[in-house]
Short mmCIF file of C-alpha atoms in Angstrom, two decimals:
data_model
loop_
_atom_site.label_atom_id
_atom_site.label_comp_id
_atom_site.label_asym_id
_atom_site.label_seq_id
_atom_site.Cartn_x
_atom_site.Cartn_y
_atom_site.Cartn_z
CA MET A 173 65.96 2.11 15.00
CA THR A 174 68.85 2.50 17.42
CA PHE A 175 69.89 5.87 16.03
CA THR A 176 66.41 7.07 15.09
CA GLY A 177 64.98 9.83 17.24
CA TYR A 178 61.73 9.13 19.01
CA GLY A 179 58.82 10.03 16.78
CA ASP A 180 56.31 8.64 14.30
CA GLU A 181 58.88 6.69 12.29
CA TRP A 182 60.39 5.16 15.43
CA ARG A 183 56.95 4.08 16.67
CA LEU A 184 56.10 2.61 13.28
CA SER A 185 59.38 0.66 13.18
CA ARG A 186 58.74 -0.64 16.67
CA ARG A 187 55.21 -1.71 15.73
CA ILE A 188 56.50 -3.58 12.67
CA PHE A 189 59.11 -5.31 14.81
CA HIS A 190 56.58 -6.25 17.48
CA GLN A 191 54.07 -7.63 14.97
CA THR A 192 56.68 -10.08 13.70
CA PHE A 193 58.51 -11.10 16.86
CA ARG A 194 55.86 -11.08 19.58
CA ALA A 195 55.56 -14.47 21.30
CA ASP A 196 52.48 -15.80 19.50
CA SER A 197 53.61 -14.60 16.07
CA ALA A 198 57.14 -15.99 16.40
CA LEU A 199 55.84 -19.56 16.76
CA LYS A 200 55.86 -19.93 12.98
CA PHE A 201 59.65 -19.62 13.01
CA HIS A 202 60.22 -22.69 15.21
CA PRO A 203 60.73 -25.22 12.37
CA MET A 204 63.25 -22.93 10.70
CA GLN A 205 65.08 -22.35 13.99
CA ILE A 206 65.36 -26.08 14.61
CA ARG A 207 66.69 -26.65 11.10
CA ARG A 208 69.27 -23.89 11.48
CA ALA A 209 70.36 -25.17 14.90
CA ARG A 210 70.96 -28.64 13.49
CA GLU A 211 72.93 -27.19 10.59
CA MET A 212 75.10 -25.40 13.15
CA ILE A 213 75.68 -28.64 15.05
CA VAL A 214 76.81 -30.38 11.87
CA SER A 215 79.19 -27.51 11.11
CA LEU A 216 80.60 -27.70 14.64
CA ILE A 217 81.21 -31.42 14.27
CA ASP A 218 82.83 -31.02 10.84
CA ASP A 219 84.94 -27.98 11.72
CA PRO A 220 85.13 -27.36 15.49
CA GLN A 221 88.07 -24.96 15.22
CA HIS A 222 85.92 -22.22 13.68
CA TYR A 223 83.13 -22.38 16.24
CA HIS A 224 82.73 -18.59 16.38
CA ALA A 225 82.07 -18.44 12.64
CA HIS A 226 79.44 -21.18 12.99
CA PHE A 227 77.73 -19.29 15.80
CA ALA A 228 77.75 -16.09 13.75
CA THR A 229 76.31 -17.89 10.75
CA PHE A 230 73.59 -19.47 12.88
CA SER A 231 72.52 -16.23 14.56
CA SER A 232 72.50 -14.33 11.27
CA SER A 233 70.76 -17.05 9.28
CA VAL A 234 67.86 -17.42 11.72
CA THR A 235 67.07 -13.72 11.63
CA MET A 236 67.61 -13.38 7.88
CA SER A 237 65.20 -16.23 7.29
CA ALA A 238 62.58 -14.60 9.51
CA VAL A 239 63.08 -11.08 8.22
CA TYR A 240 63.91 -11.63 4.54
CA ASP A 241 63.28 -15.34 3.88
CA TYR A 242 66.92 -15.44 2.83
CA GLU A 243 68.48 -18.90 2.84
CA THR A 244 72.08 -18.56 3.92
CA SER A 245 74.69 -21.15 3.05
CA ALA A 246 76.16 -23.12 5.93
CA ARG A 247 79.55 -21.43 5.60
CA ASP A 248 80.96 -18.23 4.11
CA ASP A 249 77.64 -16.84 2.96
CA PRO A 250 78.27 -13.45 1.29
CA LEU A 251 75.46 -11.67 3.12
CA VAL A 252 76.51 -13.10 6.48
CA LEU A 253 80.07 -11.96 5.80
CA LEU A 254 78.72 -8.50 4.96
CA VAL A 255 76.87 -8.39 8.29
CA ILE A 256 79.96 -9.49 10.22
CA HIS A 257 82.22 -6.99 8.45
CA ALA A 258 79.82 -4.07 8.85
CA ILE A 259 79.05 -4.69 12.52
CA ASP A 260 82.65 -5.42 13.49
CA LEU A 261 83.74 -2.19 11.81
CA ALA A 262 80.97 -0.22 13.52
CA ILE A 263 81.82 -1.68 16.94
CA GLY A 264 85.44 -0.70 16.42
CA MET A 265 84.42 2.85 15.57
CA LEU A 266 81.77 3.42 18.24
CA THR A 267 84.18 3.64 21.15
CA PRO A 268 84.35 6.21 23.97
CA GLU A 269 87.86 7.13 22.89
CA ARG A 270 86.82 8.09 19.38
CA ALA A 271 83.74 9.90 20.62
CA MET A 272 85.86 11.95 23.01
CA MET A 273 88.41 12.69 20.31
CA LEU A 274 85.73 13.99 17.93
CA LYS A 275 84.14 16.02 20.71
CA MET A 276 87.44 17.65 21.58
CA PHE A 277 88.68 18.01 18.01
CA PRO A 278 85.64 18.25 15.70
CA PHE A 279 87.82 19.65 12.90
CA LEU A 280 89.07 16.07 12.32
CA LEU A 281 85.90 15.45 10.31
CA ASN A 282 86.93 18.21 7.90
CA LEU A 283 90.48 17.05 7.24
CA PRO A 284 91.28 15.97 3.67
CA ASP A 285 91.70 12.24 3.20
CA TRP A 286 95.45 12.47 2.63
CA CYS A 287 96.06 14.27 5.92
CA PRO A 288 97.28 12.36 9.02
CA GLY A 289 94.43 12.02 11.50
CA SER A 290 91.74 11.66 8.85
CA SER A 291 91.39 7.90 9.34
CA ILE A 292 88.29 8.41 11.51
CA LYS A 293 86.50 10.12 8.65
CA CYS A 294 87.62 7.46 6.16
CA ASP A 295 86.48 4.65 8.47
CA ALA A 296 83.13 6.40 8.93
CA ARG A 297 82.67 6.60 5.16
CA VAL A 298 83.46 2.90 4.73
CA SER A 299 81.12 2.01 7.59
CA THR A 300 78.32 4.12 6.11
CA ASN A 301 78.68 2.43 2.72
CA LEU A 302 78.64 -1.02 4.32
CA PHE A 303 75.53 -0.23 6.33
CA ASN A 304 73.79 1.10 3.25
CA GLU A 305 74.51 -2.26 1.62
CA LEU A 306 73.30 -4.00 4.75
CA VAL A 307 70.00 -2.13 4.57
CA ASN A 308 69.37 -2.32 0.84
CA VAL A 309 70.82 -5.60 -0.47
CA PRO A 310 68.59 -8.03 1.49
CA PHE A 311 65.61 -5.68 1.14
CA ASP A 312 66.01 -5.67 -2.64
CA TYR A 313 66.39 -9.47 -2.51
CA VAL A 314 62.85 -9.74 -1.10
CA LYS A 315 61.47 -7.35 -3.70
CA GLN A 316 63.01 -9.34 -6.54
CA HIS A 317 61.64 -12.63 -5.23
CA MET A 318 58.20 -11.16 -4.69
CA ALA A 319 58.25 -9.89 -8.26
CA GLY A 320 58.89 -13.49 -9.27
CA ASP A 321 55.79 -14.57 -7.31
CA SER A 322 57.76 -16.29 -4.58
CA ILE A 323 55.23 -17.33 -1.93
CA SER A 324 57.79 -17.90 0.82
CA SER A 325 59.24 -14.39 0.52
CA ARG A 326 55.81 -12.98 1.29
CA SER A 327 55.77 -14.81 4.63
CA SER A 328 58.85 -12.97 5.92
CA MET A 329 58.64 -9.76 7.92
CA VAL A 330 59.67 -7.60 4.98
CA GLY A 331 57.54 -9.59 2.53
CA GLU A 332 54.39 -9.31 4.64
CA HIS A 333 54.66 -5.54 4.91
CA LEU A 334 55.59 -5.04 1.27
CA GLN A 335 52.50 -7.03 0.38
CA ARG A 336 50.52 -4.75 2.65
CA ILE A 337 51.80 -1.78 0.64
CA GLU A 338 50.70 -3.48 -2.58
CA GLU A 339 47.24 -4.18 -1.19
CA GLN A 340 46.59 -0.82 0.47
CA GLY A 341 48.12 1.41 -2.16
CA GLU A 342 51.41 3.05 -3.01
CA ALA A 343 50.58 6.03 -0.80
CA LEU A 344 51.90 4.01 2.15
CA ARG A 345 55.31 3.35 0.59
CA PRO A 346 57.09 6.64 1.46
CA VAL A 347 56.10 6.19 5.11
CA LEU A 348 56.21 2.43 5.59
CA GLU A 349 59.26 1.44 3.55
CA PRO A 350 61.90 3.48 5.45
CA ALA A 351 60.48 2.29 8.79
CA LEU A 352 60.43 -1.28 7.51
CA LYS A 353 64.07 -1.08 6.42
CA LYS A 354 65.11 0.19 9.85
CA ALA A 355 63.12 -2.46 11.70
CA ALA A 356 64.59 -5.20 9.50
CA THR A 357 68.17 -3.99 9.87
CA THR A 358 67.76 -3.65 13.63
CA ALA A 359 66.47 -7.22 13.86
CA PHE A 360 69.38 -9.01 12.26
CA ALA A 361 72.12 -6.62 13.39
CA ALA A 362 71.02 -7.03 17.01
CA ALA A 363 70.58 -10.79 16.69
CA TYR A 364 74.05 -11.28 15.26
CA ASP A 365 75.82 -9.71 18.21
CA SER A 366 73.60 -10.85 21.09
CA THR A 367 72.98 -14.45 19.99
CA THR A 368 76.59 -15.05 18.97
CA SER A 369 77.82 -13.67 22.30
CA ALA A 370 75.34 -15.80 24.25
CA LEU A 371 76.51 -18.95 22.46
CA MET A 372 80.16 -18.07 23.08
CA VAL A 373 79.49 -17.56 26.79
CA PHE A 374 77.56 -20.83 26.93
CA ILE A 375 80.46 -22.77 25.41
CA LEU A 376 82.88 -21.11 27.82
CA ALA A 377 80.67 -22.03 30.79
CA MET A 378 80.42 -25.66 29.67
CA VAL A 379 84.19 -25.89 29.28
CA LEU A 380 84.88 -24.29 32.66
CA TYR A 381 82.24 -26.29 34.52
CA PRO A 382 82.12 -29.83 33.08
CA ASP A 383 80.18 -31.09 36.11
CA VAL A 384 77.35 -28.72 35.22
CA GLN A 385 77.54 -29.90 31.63
CA ARG A 386 77.17 -33.52 32.73
CA TYR A 387 74.23 -32.62 34.97
CA ALA A 388 72.48 -30.74 32.15
CA GLN A 389 73.08 -33.61 29.72
CA ALA A 390 71.62 -36.06 32.21
CA GLU A 391 68.47 -33.94 32.53
CA ILE A 392 68.06 -33.74 28.76
CA ASP A 393 68.54 -37.50 28.42
CA LEU A 394 65.96 -38.07 31.14
CA VAL A 395 63.34 -36.03 29.29
CA ILE A 396 63.88 -36.97 25.63
CA GLY A 397 66.22 -39.96 25.75
CA ARG A 398 69.40 -40.38 23.73
CA ASP A 399 67.90 -41.21 20.34
CA GLN A 400 66.52 -37.78 19.37
CA LEU A 401 67.45 -34.11 19.42
CA PRO A 402 65.62 -31.49 21.50
CA THR A 403 62.85 -29.48 19.87
CA PHE A 404 60.44 -26.81 21.03
#
């Protein structure tokens, strides 16, 4: 959706996104979010050195469960690693310096691969291939599980709308499926970066301000006690 021009497809993608993640609809994801949060806590206790990887896995797994009903493994999940690799590569490419270079020297996009200075084009090709995988691999995962009559896959964002296509006729597919793919990719790509960053900043704040951490812990203990974990 980010790079889609405003128009019918953009509005359709936005509507799909809103139908899934509006406040009243997102309530059904609370049990899954709690389960994923507790998995993250266990991973942090077992392996605190790789806290960033645990945060990335958590943020990706929550959205992938909601969007694709994909159950990620606690560590080194192949699809999570694909997300991290694709987004990190894209962030490295989408810089003002590279944009200015291409604006000033557009011929760089036409250089042969063996020529010095063609790395931008090569990186763009790799990034495009990764994002195509990012769009299609989890989407095809839902299709395969729906073909196997998986009930849970039909409760995900992608599953619900694919079922709508099945019920209302294949005429919707050429219009709805591309918009659905873009909405789905936007959801988990955005969640990976924003949620992971928020968790990293939170940890930094707690380390820098231990008095605030103690105060917050005291408030939590006052509300729920010390023998249970917070829930919604």
